[in-house]
Each structure stands twice: as C-alpha cells, then as structure tokens.
Amino acid sequence: MNLVLLGAPGAGKGTQAQKLVAEFGFVHISTGDLLRSAVSAHTELGSQAESYMKAGKLVPDELVIGLVKERLSHDDVEKGFLLDGFPRNCEQAQVLDAELATLGKTLDGALYVNVSKDLIVKRLSSRRTCRACAYTAPAGCDVCPACGGQMYQRDDDKPETIQKRLETYETQTAPLVDYYKAQSKLKEVDGAADPNEVFARVKKLLSL
C-alpha cells in the first residue's frame, strides 16, 4: 500500500507511520529525516536547507523533490511506502502524481491525522528528539529508548518556531486535504486520542 501522510506538525503522523512500518513492513519516507541527514552530513543540499529549517520555513520545492524522486527509485519501496512531509502543497502533489506514473506506481490513499492547534503546540513544545536516530519522546527523556543516543529539543520544536511552522502549514500544506478529497483518496482520523486507539482506527480506515 502506498500512502501520503497529511497533518500539521505534531499531529502524530510519525507515530502512526512507525506503527504501520512495524506491523506491515511499509517503508517510511520522511523528508524531514532526509533533510536533517543532509544537514548533519554537511552536503550542499543540507547547507541550503538548514537556514530554512532553523527559521521554521519550508525548504524550496526543488531541493525536496530531487530527494524524494531518488528515494522512490529504491527497490525496497515495492513493499509499500508512506510519504511523510511530501507533498507539501498542491503543486508538489501534481509532481508526485506524474513521477509515480513514470515509475509505474500509484497512491492508494492520503491519511489525514487531524488534531487541534492547541494540542499541537503542547505536543511539540514538550517533544525531544534523538540526535542519533531521530526517535521522538516526551520531555524528561534524556536517553533514547531506541538506540541509547542523546535526546534534545530541536530548534523547530521551540515555541517561537512552532507558531511559524503552523502558519506555514495552514497557508501551503492544508489545501492538500481538499486536493486528495477531490480524488476520493482522503482518509481522515482524529489524532487527539491515545496513539494505539488512533492506530486501530487507521487500520480500519485503510482496511488493513
């Protein structure tokens, strides 16, 4: 199954992706993780992207599209993939549709995890991320449960940056809900509940 994950930063898309990967073996393709890896590796792309990410702004389309195209060409996506963080706007969605067609692939759906703005701000400001493997956990967790790495607060999870991220999402990314609804591919789930409850609803929505 090939899916696009939709929802504001902090809605819980990554958590649901982890559960889908663990149970069904899908490949999780997170553009945020790809970009952060590029920044850590001090690649040319990473240097260009870093200033945008620190300011809570979206990285320009041309920088992201190249990464996604290359990733979708790998053999492991044949088992199914979850695109997280791409497309970010309707123009990218059209590019994705065209690129998938050239690869002989199609999207089976767009999973929209819907959460209120107040809850998102609370979640993100208390989130910590592993420097080594990007695992996320609540504040107070100093050692990564997954790999033992150091947990820290990312710049884009600080309160002053969260508001900018949400404003950017509302203007550029939220219209994707209507885009996929028009294609009869939208699957919406309330992400405010316990992650396990959300996952049960997700599986029912996707007939898994």
Short mmCIF file of C-alpha atoms in Angstrom, two decimals:
data_model
loop_
_atom_site.label_atom_id
_atom_site.label_comp_id
_atom_site.label_asym_id
_atom_site.label_seq_id
_atom_site.Cartn_x
_atom_site.Cartn_y
_atom_site.Cartn_z
CA MET A 1 0.00 0.00 0.00
CA ASN A 2 1.32 3.44 -0.99
CA LEU A 3 0.17 6.33 1.19
CA VAL A 4 0.70 10.05 1.71
CA LEU A 5 0.55 11.16 5.36
CA LEU A 6 -1.16 14.51 5.99
CA GLY A 7 -1.49 16.62 9.12
CA ALA A 8 0.08 19.58 10.87
CA PRO A 9 3.50 19.28 12.56
CA GLY A 10 2.95 17.39 15.81
CA ALA A 11 -0.31 15.75 14.70
CA GLY A 12 1.18 12.30 15.20
CA LYS A 13 1.91 11.30 11.62
CA GLY A 14 5.34 9.96 12.55
CA THR A 15 3.96 7.84 15.39
CA GLN A 16 1.35 6.26 13.14
CA ALA A 17 3.98 5.71 10.45
CA GLN A 18 6.18 3.83 12.96
CA LYS A 19 3.27 1.56 13.83
CA LEU A 20 2.41 0.89 10.18
CA VAL A 21 6.05 0.09 9.43
CA ALA A 22 6.34 -2.26 12.41
CA GLU A 23 3.17 -4.21 11.65
CA PHE A 24 3.06 -4.20 7.85
CA GLY A 25 6.64 -3.59 6.70
CA PHE A 26 5.93 -0.40 4.76
CA VAL A 27 8.86 1.92 4.03
CA HIS A 28 8.60 5.26 5.88
CA ILE A 29 9.96 8.08 3.72
CA SER A 30 10.20 11.22 5.85
CA THR A 31 11.51 14.26 4.02
CA GLY A 32 12.27 15.84 7.38
CA ASP A 33 14.59 12.95 8.25
CA LEU A 34 16.17 13.04 4.78
CA LEU A 35 16.83 16.75 5.06
CA ARG A 36 18.20 16.54 8.61
CA SER A 37 20.57 13.79 7.46
CA ALA A 38 21.75 16.05 4.66
CA VAL A 39 22.32 18.88 7.17
CA SER A 40 24.26 16.59 9.52
CA ALA A 41 26.39 15.34 6.64
CA HIS A 42 27.11 18.96 5.57
CA THR A 43 26.10 18.22 1.99
CA GLU A 44 25.39 21.04 -0.44
CA LEU A 45 21.67 20.34 -0.13
CA GLY A 46 21.94 20.28 3.64
CA SER A 47 23.65 23.67 3.75
CA GLN A 48 20.95 25.20 1.57
CA ALA A 49 18.15 23.63 3.59
CA GLU A 50 19.49 24.42 7.07
CA SER A 51 18.67 28.13 7.08
CA TYR A 52 15.06 27.43 6.10
CA MET A 53 14.61 24.70 8.71
CA LYS A 54 16.01 26.80 11.57
CA ALA A 55 13.57 29.60 10.71
CA GLY A 56 10.64 27.18 10.66
CA LYS A 57 10.11 27.77 6.93
CA LEU A 58 9.52 25.21 4.20
CA VAL A 59 12.53 24.16 2.18
CA PRO A 60 12.11 25.16 -1.52
CA ASP A 61 10.43 22.60 -3.76
CA GLU A 62 13.40 21.89 -5.99
CA LEU A 63 15.54 20.84 -3.03
CA VAL A 64 12.96 18.39 -1.74
CA ILE A 65 11.67 16.93 -5.00
CA GLY A 66 15.09 15.64 -6.02
CA LEU A 67 15.45 13.79 -2.72
CA VAL A 68 12.03 12.18 -2.97
CA LYS A 69 12.46 11.11 -6.60
CA GLU A 70 15.75 9.42 -5.78
CA ARG A 71 14.27 7.64 -2.74
CA LEU A 72 11.25 6.33 -4.64
CA SER A 73 13.57 4.64 -7.14
CA HIS A 74 14.90 2.21 -4.48
CA ASP A 75 13.76 -1.41 -4.63
CA ASP A 76 12.53 -1.52 -1.02
CA VAL A 77 9.51 0.70 -1.81
CA GLU A 78 7.95 -2.22 -3.68
CA LYS A 79 6.52 -3.48 -0.36
CA GLY A 80 4.64 -0.20 0.04
CA PHE A 81 5.66 3.28 1.20
CA LEU A 82 4.49 6.08 3.50
CA LEU A 83 5.38 9.58 2.33
CA ASP A 84 5.70 11.90 5.34
CA GLY A 85 6.34 15.60 4.69
CA PHE A 86 5.86 15.40 0.92
CA PRO A 87 3.93 16.65 -0.93
CA ARG A 88 3.69 19.93 1.00
CA ASN A 89 1.49 21.79 -1.48
CA CYS A 90 -0.78 21.07 -4.43
CA GLU A 91 1.98 21.78 -6.96
CA GLN A 92 4.17 19.11 -5.36
CA ALA A 93 1.20 16.74 -5.31
CA GLN A 94 0.88 17.09 -9.07
CA VAL A 95 4.61 16.46 -9.49
CA LEU A 96 4.30 13.38 -7.29
CA ASP A 97 1.40 12.02 -9.35
CA ALA A 98 3.46 12.43 -12.53
CA GLU A 99 6.60 10.91 -11.02
CA LEU A 100 4.74 7.89 -9.68
CA ALA A 101 3.20 7.35 -13.12
CA THR A 102 6.67 7.19 -14.69
CA LEU A 103 7.65 4.61 -12.06
CA GLY A 104 4.50 2.57 -12.68
CA LYS A 105 3.18 3.29 -9.17
CA THR A 106 0.02 4.87 -7.79
CA LEU A 107 -1.14 6.27 -4.46
CA ASP A 108 -3.70 4.15 -2.61
CA GLY A 109 -4.72 6.93 -0.27
CA ALA A 110 -3.90 10.02 1.78
CA LEU A 111 -4.13 9.50 5.55
CA TYR A 112 -5.05 12.79 7.28
CA VAL A 113 -4.32 12.89 11.02
CA ASN A 114 -6.42 15.81 12.28
CA VAL A 115 -5.50 17.47 15.63
CA SER A 116 -6.41 20.86 17.15
CA LYS A 117 -3.86 23.69 17.09
CA ASP A 118 -3.70 23.98 20.90
CA LEU A 119 -2.84 20.30 21.31
CA ILE A 120 -0.20 20.52 18.59
CA VAL A 121 1.58 23.40 20.34
CA LYS A 122 1.53 21.45 23.62
CA ARG A 123 2.89 18.31 21.99
CA LEU A 124 5.69 19.94 20.01
CA SER A 125 6.99 22.17 22.80
CA SER A 126 7.40 19.11 25.04
CA ARG A 127 8.93 16.86 22.38
CA ARG A 128 12.54 15.66 22.43
CA THR A 129 14.40 14.01 19.55
CA CYS A 130 17.34 11.59 19.47
CA ARG A 131 20.47 13.06 17.87
CA ALA A 132 21.49 9.64 16.54
CA CYS A 133 18.31 8.04 15.16
CA ALA A 134 15.67 10.84 15.26
CA TYR A 135 13.39 8.87 17.64
CA THR A 136 10.96 11.22 19.42
CA ALA A 137 9.78 11.12 23.05
CA PRO A 138 8.27 13.50 25.66
CA ALA A 139 10.38 15.95 27.65
CA GLY A 140 12.20 14.32 30.57
CA CYS A 141 13.56 11.52 28.43
CA ASP A 142 17.32 12.14 28.27
CA VAL A 143 18.39 8.81 26.74
CA CYS A 144 16.86 7.44 23.54
CA PRO A 145 14.79 4.30 24.24
CA ALA A 146 15.55 3.05 20.73
CA CYS A 147 19.33 3.39 20.45
CA GLY A 148 20.64 4.95 23.67
CA GLY A 149 21.54 8.23 21.98
CA GLN A 150 21.24 11.73 23.43
CA MET A 151 17.79 13.36 23.39
CA TYR A 152 17.50 17.11 22.68
CA GLN A 153 14.94 19.77 21.72
CA ARG A 154 15.12 20.61 18.02
CA ASP A 155 15.10 24.29 17.09
CA ASP A 156 11.83 23.82 15.19
CA ASP A 157 10.16 22.39 18.32
CA LYS A 158 10.70 25.58 20.33
CA PRO A 159 7.57 27.73 20.98
CA GLU A 160 8.66 30.71 18.87
CA THR A 161 9.26 28.48 15.86
CA ILE A 162 6.16 26.31 16.28
CA GLN A 163 3.84 29.22 15.51
CA LYS A 164 5.71 29.93 12.29
CA ARG A 165 5.53 26.26 11.30
CA LEU A 166 1.77 26.16 11.88
CA GLU A 167 1.21 29.37 9.91
CA THR A 168 3.22 27.94 7.03
CA TYR A 169 1.25 24.70 7.19
CA GLU A 170 -2.12 26.47 7.09
CA THR A 171 -1.26 28.53 4.03
CA GLN A 172 0.70 26.00 1.96
CA THR A 173 0.02 22.43 3.10
CA ALA A 174 -3.57 22.34 4.42
CA PRO A 175 -5.07 22.70 0.88
CA LEU A 176 -3.80 19.16 0.18
CA VAL A 177 -6.77 17.87 2.19
CA ASP A 178 -9.12 19.19 -0.49
CA TYR A 179 -6.78 18.01 -3.27
CA TYR A 180 -6.93 14.38 -2.17
CA LYS A 181 -10.58 14.61 -1.20
CA ALA A 182 -11.32 15.57 -4.80
CA GLN A 183 -9.51 12.38 -5.88
CA SER A 184 -11.56 10.31 -3.39
CA LYS A 185 -8.31 9.28 -1.69
CA LEU A 186 -8.64 11.12 1.63
CA LYS A 187 -8.85 9.02 4.82
CA GLU A 188 -9.34 11.24 7.91
CA VAL A 189 -8.71 10.18 11.51
CA ASP A 190 -8.90 12.13 14.79
CA GLY A 191 -5.35 12.17 16.15
CA ALA A 192 -6.16 13.51 19.63
CA ALA A 193 -6.71 10.09 21.20
CA ASP A 194 -4.13 7.65 22.56
CA PRO A 195 -1.79 6.60 19.71
CA ASN A 196 -2.87 2.96 19.99
CA GLU A 197 -6.53 3.95 19.65
CA VAL A 198 -5.67 6.12 16.66
CA PHE A 199 -3.80 3.22 15.09
CA ALA A 200 -6.80 0.91 15.46
CA ARG A 201 -8.91 3.49 13.63
CA VAL A 202 -6.24 3.90 10.97
CA LYS A 203 -6.20 0.18 10.23
CA LYS A 204 -9.97 0.15 9.92
CA LEU A 205 -9.92 3.18 7.61
CA LEU A 206 -7.31 1.54 5.38
CA SER A 207 -8.90 -1.92 5.55
CA LEU A 208 -5.69 -3.41 6.95
#
